Amino acid sequence: MIGVFDSGLGGLTILKHFLKELPQYSYIYLGDSARTPYGNRSQAVIYNYAKEAVDFLFSKGCRIVIFACNTASSQALRKIQQKYLPKKYPDKKVIGVIVPLVEESAKNDRIKRIGIIGTKATIASNIYAKKLSKLNPKLKIFEKSAPLLVPLIEEGWIKKRETKMILKKYLRELKTAQIDALILACTHYPILIKDIKRIMPKKCLIYDTGKIVAKSFKKYLEKHQELKINQSSSPICKFYTTYNISSFKIFGKKFLERKISKVKKIKL
Ligand code: DGL
């Protein structure tokens, strides 16, 4: 069983690609919608929430948990991997979404100038800039936090004129910086990918986050056979939310692009 954790619904944009790329596995998705957005919270709070999510997913039989959430990946993952797992779950793994995105962008030598948009916490962590410049010190990096986008998307305001205007405003600096590529460092932003592509110049490469993460995860599983994650001809996919089941089903369908059943509400 593979656990996928997000602060809300956005991680379904990543799960969607796992289901395409690795359909032979069973998944448990946990969305902490009751406490979303994580992006405006402190590192200590995000770490505690992430720990609770990990405990829950391991208690349900997951052998590995993926933090689909960029905010949790940037603020809590390292500490979970280095301090929490060795003590409490030495045979289990938790991985995030940042390394695959960084590796994919750093290896493309056509990219000289790169932009990153994410939540306040992800951008404040500076993690993308640090990791990117380690792999490619010549890269010019431009970061922008876009804190209003998550609440607008969670509210279902995806097609509203106001959302497009705010998005345009957030992207203005990156457009002026003439970036060659843009990393959508937040689970929710792929939902706006068509608008982002319309706003940014054609030559700007916009990564399909979920696709890259899923491909990298496939390689990871091939390397880590010791995890012994069962494959099945009839895999299952279960969903847990900390908020409202019917809104998870209604809005989640947009993110996952398929009908969602088997949703349970839990308290972390
Ligand atoms: N899932 C978060 C991320 O990818 C966005 C939502 C939030 O702020 O909690 O950063």
Coordinates of C-alpha atoms and ligand atoms in Angstrom, one line a residue:
M1 CA 0.0 0.0 0.0
I2 CA 1.3 3.5 -0.9
G3 CA 0.3 6.5 1.1
V4 CA -0.2 9.9 -0.6
F5 CA -0.5 12.9 1.7
D6 CA -1.6 16.4 1.0
S7 CA -2.8 19.3 3.1
G8 CA -6.0 19.1 1.1
L9 CA -7.4 18.2 -2.3
G10 CA -4.4 19.4 -4.4
G11 CA -2.4 16.2 -4.0
L12 CA -5.0 14.5 -6.1
T13 CA -3.3 16.1 -9.1
I14 CA -0.2 14.0 -8.2
L15 CA -2.2 10.8 -7.4
K16 CA -3.8 11.1 -10.8
H17 CA -0.4 10.5 -12.4
F18 CA 0.5 7.7 -10.0
L19 CA -2.7 5.9 -11.0
K20 CA -1.7 6.2 -14.7
E21 CA 2.0 5.4 -14.3
L22 CA 1.7 2.8 -11.6
P23 CA -1.8 1.3 -11.7
Q24 CA -0.8 -2.0 -10.3
Y25 CA -0.4 -0.6 -6.7
S26 CA -3.0 0.2 -4.1
Y27 CA -3.1 3.7 -2.7
I28 CA -4.4 5.5 0.4
Y29 CA -4.9 9.3 0.0
L30 CA -5.1 11.5 3.0
G31 CA -6.2 15.2 2.5
D32 CA -6.0 17.3 5.6
S33 CA -8.6 19.8 4.2
A34 CA -9.8 20.8 7.7
R35 CA -6.4 22.5 8.3
T36 CA -5.6 23.6 4.8
P37 CA -3.8 25.8 3.8
Y38 CA -0.6 24.8 5.3
G39 CA 1.2 27.4 3.3
N40 CA 0.7 30.2 5.8
R41 CA 1.6 28.2 8.9
S42 CA 4.9 27.9 10.8
Q43 CA 7.4 25.2 10.3
A44 CA 6.7 23.7 13.8
V45 CA 3.0 23.4 13.0
I46 CA 3.5 22.0 9.6
Y47 CA 5.9 19.4 11.0
N48 CA 3.4 18.3 13.7
Y49 CA 0.6 18.0 11.1
A50 CA 2.9 16.0 8.8
K51 CA 3.9 13.7 11.6
E52 CA 0.2 13.0 12.4
A53 CA -0.4 12.2 8.7
V54 CA 2.6 9.8 8.6
D55 CA 1.3 8.0 11.7
F56 CA -2.1 7.7 10.3
L57 CA -1.0 6.4 6.9
F58 CA 1.5 3.9 8.4
S59 CA -1.2 2.7 10.8
K60 CA -3.3 1.9 7.7
G61 CA -0.6 -0.4 6.4
C62 CA 1.3 1.9 4.0
R63 CA 5.0 1.1 3.6
I64 CA 5.9 4.3 2.0
V65 CA 4.3 7.8 2.1
I66 CA 4.7 10.4 -0.5
F67 CA 4.2 14.0 0.5
A68 CA 2.4 15.3 -2.5
C69 CA 2.3 18.6 -0.7
N70 CA 5.2 21.0 -1.5
T71 CA 4.7 22.9 1.7
A72 CA 5.1 19.7 3.8
S73 CA 8.0 18.6 1.5
S74 CA 9.8 21.9 2.0
Q75 CA 9.1 22.4 5.7
A76 CA 8.8 19.0 7.3
L77 CA 10.2 16.2 5.1
R78 CA 13.8 16.5 6.1
K79 CA 13.2 16.3 9.8
I80 CA 10.7 13.5 9.4
Q81 CA 13.3 11.5 7.4
Q82 CA 16.2 12.3 9.6
K83 CA 14.7 12.4 13.1
Y84 CA 11.2 10.8 13.2
L85 CA 11.5 7.7 10.9
P86 CA 14.8 6.3 12.3
K87 CA 13.3 6.2 15.8
K88 CA 9.7 5.2 15.1
Y89 CA 9.6 3.5 11.7
P90 CA 13.1 2.4 10.7
D91 CA 11.8 0.2 7.9
K92 CA 9.5 2.7 6.3
K93 CA 10.0 5.6 3.9
V94 CA 8.7 9.0 3.4
I95 CA 9.6 10.9 0.2
G96 CA 8.6 14.3 -1.3
V97 CA 8.0 16.0 -4.6
I98 CA 10.9 18.6 -4.7
V99 CA 13.8 16.4 -5.7
P100 CA 12.2 15.0 -8.9
L101 CA 11.2 18.5 -10.0
V102 CA 14.6 20.0 -9.3
E103 CA 16.4 17.2 -11.0
E104 CA 14.3 17.4 -14.1
S105 CA 14.8 21.2 -14.4
A106 CA 18.5 21.2 -13.6
K107 CA 19.4 18.6 -16.3
N108 CA 17.8 20.6 -19.1
D109 CA 20.6 22.8 -20.4
R110 CA 18.3 24.8 -22.5
I111 CA 17.1 26.4 -19.2
K112 CA 19.2 29.3 -18.1
R113 CA 16.5 31.3 -16.2
I114 CA 13.9 29.5 -14.1
G115 CA 10.9 30.6 -12.1
I116 CA 9.2 28.9 -9.1
I117 CA 5.8 29.7 -7.7
G118 CA 4.6 28.2 -4.5
T119 CA 3.0 28.9 -1.2
K120 CA 4.5 31.4 1.3
A121 CA 6.1 28.6 3.3
T122 CA 7.6 26.8 0.3
I123 CA 9.1 30.0 -1.1
A124 CA 10.3 31.1 2.3
S125 CA 12.1 27.8 2.8
N126 CA 14.3 28.6 -0.3
I127 CA 14.6 24.9 -0.8
Y128 CA 14.1 25.0 -4.6
A129 CA 16.7 27.7 -5.1
K130 CA 19.2 25.9 -2.9
K131 CA 18.8 22.5 -4.5
L132 CA 18.7 24.0 -8.1
S133 CA 21.8 26.0 -7.6
K134 CA 23.6 23.0 -6.2
L135 CA 23.0 21.1 -9.3
N136 CA 23.4 24.0 -11.7
P137 CA 25.2 27.0 -10.1
K138 CA 24.8 29.1 -13.3
L139 CA 21.0 28.9 -13.2
K140 CA 19.3 32.3 -12.6
I141 CA 16.4 31.6 -10.2
F142 CA 13.3 33.8 -9.7
E143 CA 10.8 32.9 -6.9
K144 CA 7.3 34.1 -6.2
S145 CA 4.8 33.2 -3.6
A146 CA 1.2 33.1 -4.6
P147 CA -0.7 32.7 -1.4
L148 CA -4.2 33.6 -2.7
L149 CA -4.3 30.9 -5.3
V150 CA -4.9 27.9 -3.0
P151 CA -7.9 29.3 -1.2
L152 CA -9.4 30.4 -4.6
I153 CA -8.9 26.9 -6.0
E154 CA -10.2 25.1 -2.9
E155 CA -13.3 27.4 -3.2
G156 CA -13.9 26.2 -6.7
W157 CA -13.1 29.6 -8.2
I158 CA -11.1 28.0 -11.0
K159 CA -12.7 29.7 -14.0
K160 CA -13.5 33.0 -12.3
R161 CA -12.2 36.3 -13.8
E162 CA -10.9 37.4 -10.4
T163 CA -8.7 34.3 -10.2
K164 CA -7.3 34.9 -13.6
M165 CA -6.5 38.5 -12.7
I166 CA -4.7 37.5 -9.5
L167 CA -2.8 34.8 -11.3
K168 CA -1.7 37.3 -14.0
K169 CA -0.5 39.6 -11.3
Y170 CA 1.5 36.9 -9.6
L171 CA 3.1 35.9 -12.8
R172 CA 4.0 39.4 -14.0
E173 CA 7.4 39.5 -12.4
L174 CA 8.3 36.0 -13.7
K175 CA 7.2 37.1 -17.2
T176 CA 9.3 40.2 -17.0
A177 CA 12.3 38.1 -15.8
Q178 CA 12.0 36.2 -19.1
I179 CA 12.3 32.8 -17.6
D180 CA 12.8 29.7 -19.8
A181 CA 10.9 27.4 -17.5
L182 CA 8.5 27.6 -14.6
I183 CA 8.1 25.1 -11.7
L184 CA 4.6 24.9 -10.3
A185 CA 5.7 24.2 -6.7
C186 CA 2.3 23.7 -5.3
T187 CA -0.2 20.8 -5.7
H188 CA -3.0 23.1 -6.6
Y189 CA -1.5 25.1 -9.5
P190 CA -1.7 22.4 -12.2
I191 CA -5.4 23.0 -12.0
L192 CA -4.7 26.4 -13.5
I193 CA -2.1 25.2 -16.0
K194 CA -4.1 26.3 -19.1
D195 CA -4.4 29.8 -17.8
I196 CA -0.7 29.8 -16.7
K197 CA 0.3 28.7 -20.3
R198 CA -1.9 31.4 -21.8
I199 CA -0.2 34.1 -19.6
M200 CA 3.4 33.0 -19.9
P201 CA 5.3 33.3 -23.3
K202 CA 5.2 30.2 -25.5
K203 CA 8.9 29.6 -25.1
C204 CA 8.5 29.1 -21.3
L205 CA 8.4 25.5 -20.4
I206 CA 5.8 24.7 -17.8
Y207 CA 6.4 21.4 -16.1
D208 CA 3.6 19.0 -15.6
T209 CA 4.4 18.4 -11.9
G210 CA 2.5 15.1 -11.4
K211 CA 3.9 13.5 -14.5
I212 CA 7.5 14.2 -13.4
V213 CA 6.9 13.0 -9.9
A214 CA 5.2 9.8 -11.0
K215 CA 8.0 8.9 -13.4
S216 CA 10.6 9.5 -10.8
F217 CA 8.6 7.5 -8.2
K218 CA 8.4 4.6 -10.6
K219 CA 12.2 4.5 -10.8
Y220 CA 12.4 4.9 -7.0
L221 CA 10.2 1.8 -6.5
E222 CA 12.4 -0.2 -9.0
K223 CA 15.4 0.7 -6.9
H224 CA 13.8 0.0 -3.5
Q225 CA 12.5 -3.6 -3.9
E226 CA 13.1 -4.1 -0.2
L227 CA 9.9 -2.1 0.5
K228 CA 8.0 -5.1 -0.9
I229 CA 4.9 -3.2 -1.9
N230 CA 2.3 -5.6 -3.1
Q231 CA 1.2 -5.3 -6.7
S232 CA -2.3 -6.5 -7.5
S233 CA -4.5 -7.2 -10.5
S234 CA -7.4 -5.5 -8.6
P235 CA -5.7 -2.6 -6.7
I236 CA -7.7 -0.3 -4.5
C237 CA -7.7 3.4 -3.8
K238 CA -9.1 4.7 -0.6
F239 CA -9.5 8.3 0.4
Y240 CA -9.5 9.9 3.8
T241 CA -10.3 13.5 4.6
T242 CA -10.3 15.5 7.8
Y243 CA -13.1 17.7 6.5
N244 CA -16.3 17.2 4.6
I245 CA -16.9 14.0 2.6
S246 CA -19.3 15.4 0.1
S247 CA -17.1 18.4 -0.8
F248 CA -14.1 16.1 -1.0
K249 CA -16.0 14.0 -3.6
I250 CA -17.3 17.0 -5.6
F251 CA -14.1 19.1 -5.7
G252 CA -11.8 16.1 -5.7
K253 CA -13.3 14.9 -9.0
K254 CA -11.9 18.0 -10.7
F255 CA -8.4 17.3 -9.4
L256 CA -8.3 13.6 -9.9
E257 CA -10.3 13.7 -13.2
R258 CA -12.3 10.7 -12.1
K259 CA -15.2 9.8 -9.8
I260 CA -14.2 9.4 -6.2
S261 CA -15.9 6.8 -3.9
K262 CA -14.8 5.2 -0.6
V263 CA -14.1 8.5 1.3
K264 CA -14.0 8.4 5.0
K265 CA -13.7 11.3 7.4
I266 CA -11.1 11.2 10.1
K267 CA -9.7 13.4 12.9
L268 CA -6.0 13.6 13.1
Ligands
DGL1 N1 -0.6 21.4 -0.8 C1 0.0 22.6 -0.6 C2 1.3 22.7 -1.4 O1 1.5 21.9 -2.3 C3 -0.8 23.8 -1.0 C4 -2.0 24.0 -0.1 C5 -1.6 24.5 1.3 O2 -1.1 25.6 1.4 O3 -1.8 23.8 2.2 O4 2.2 23.5 -1.1

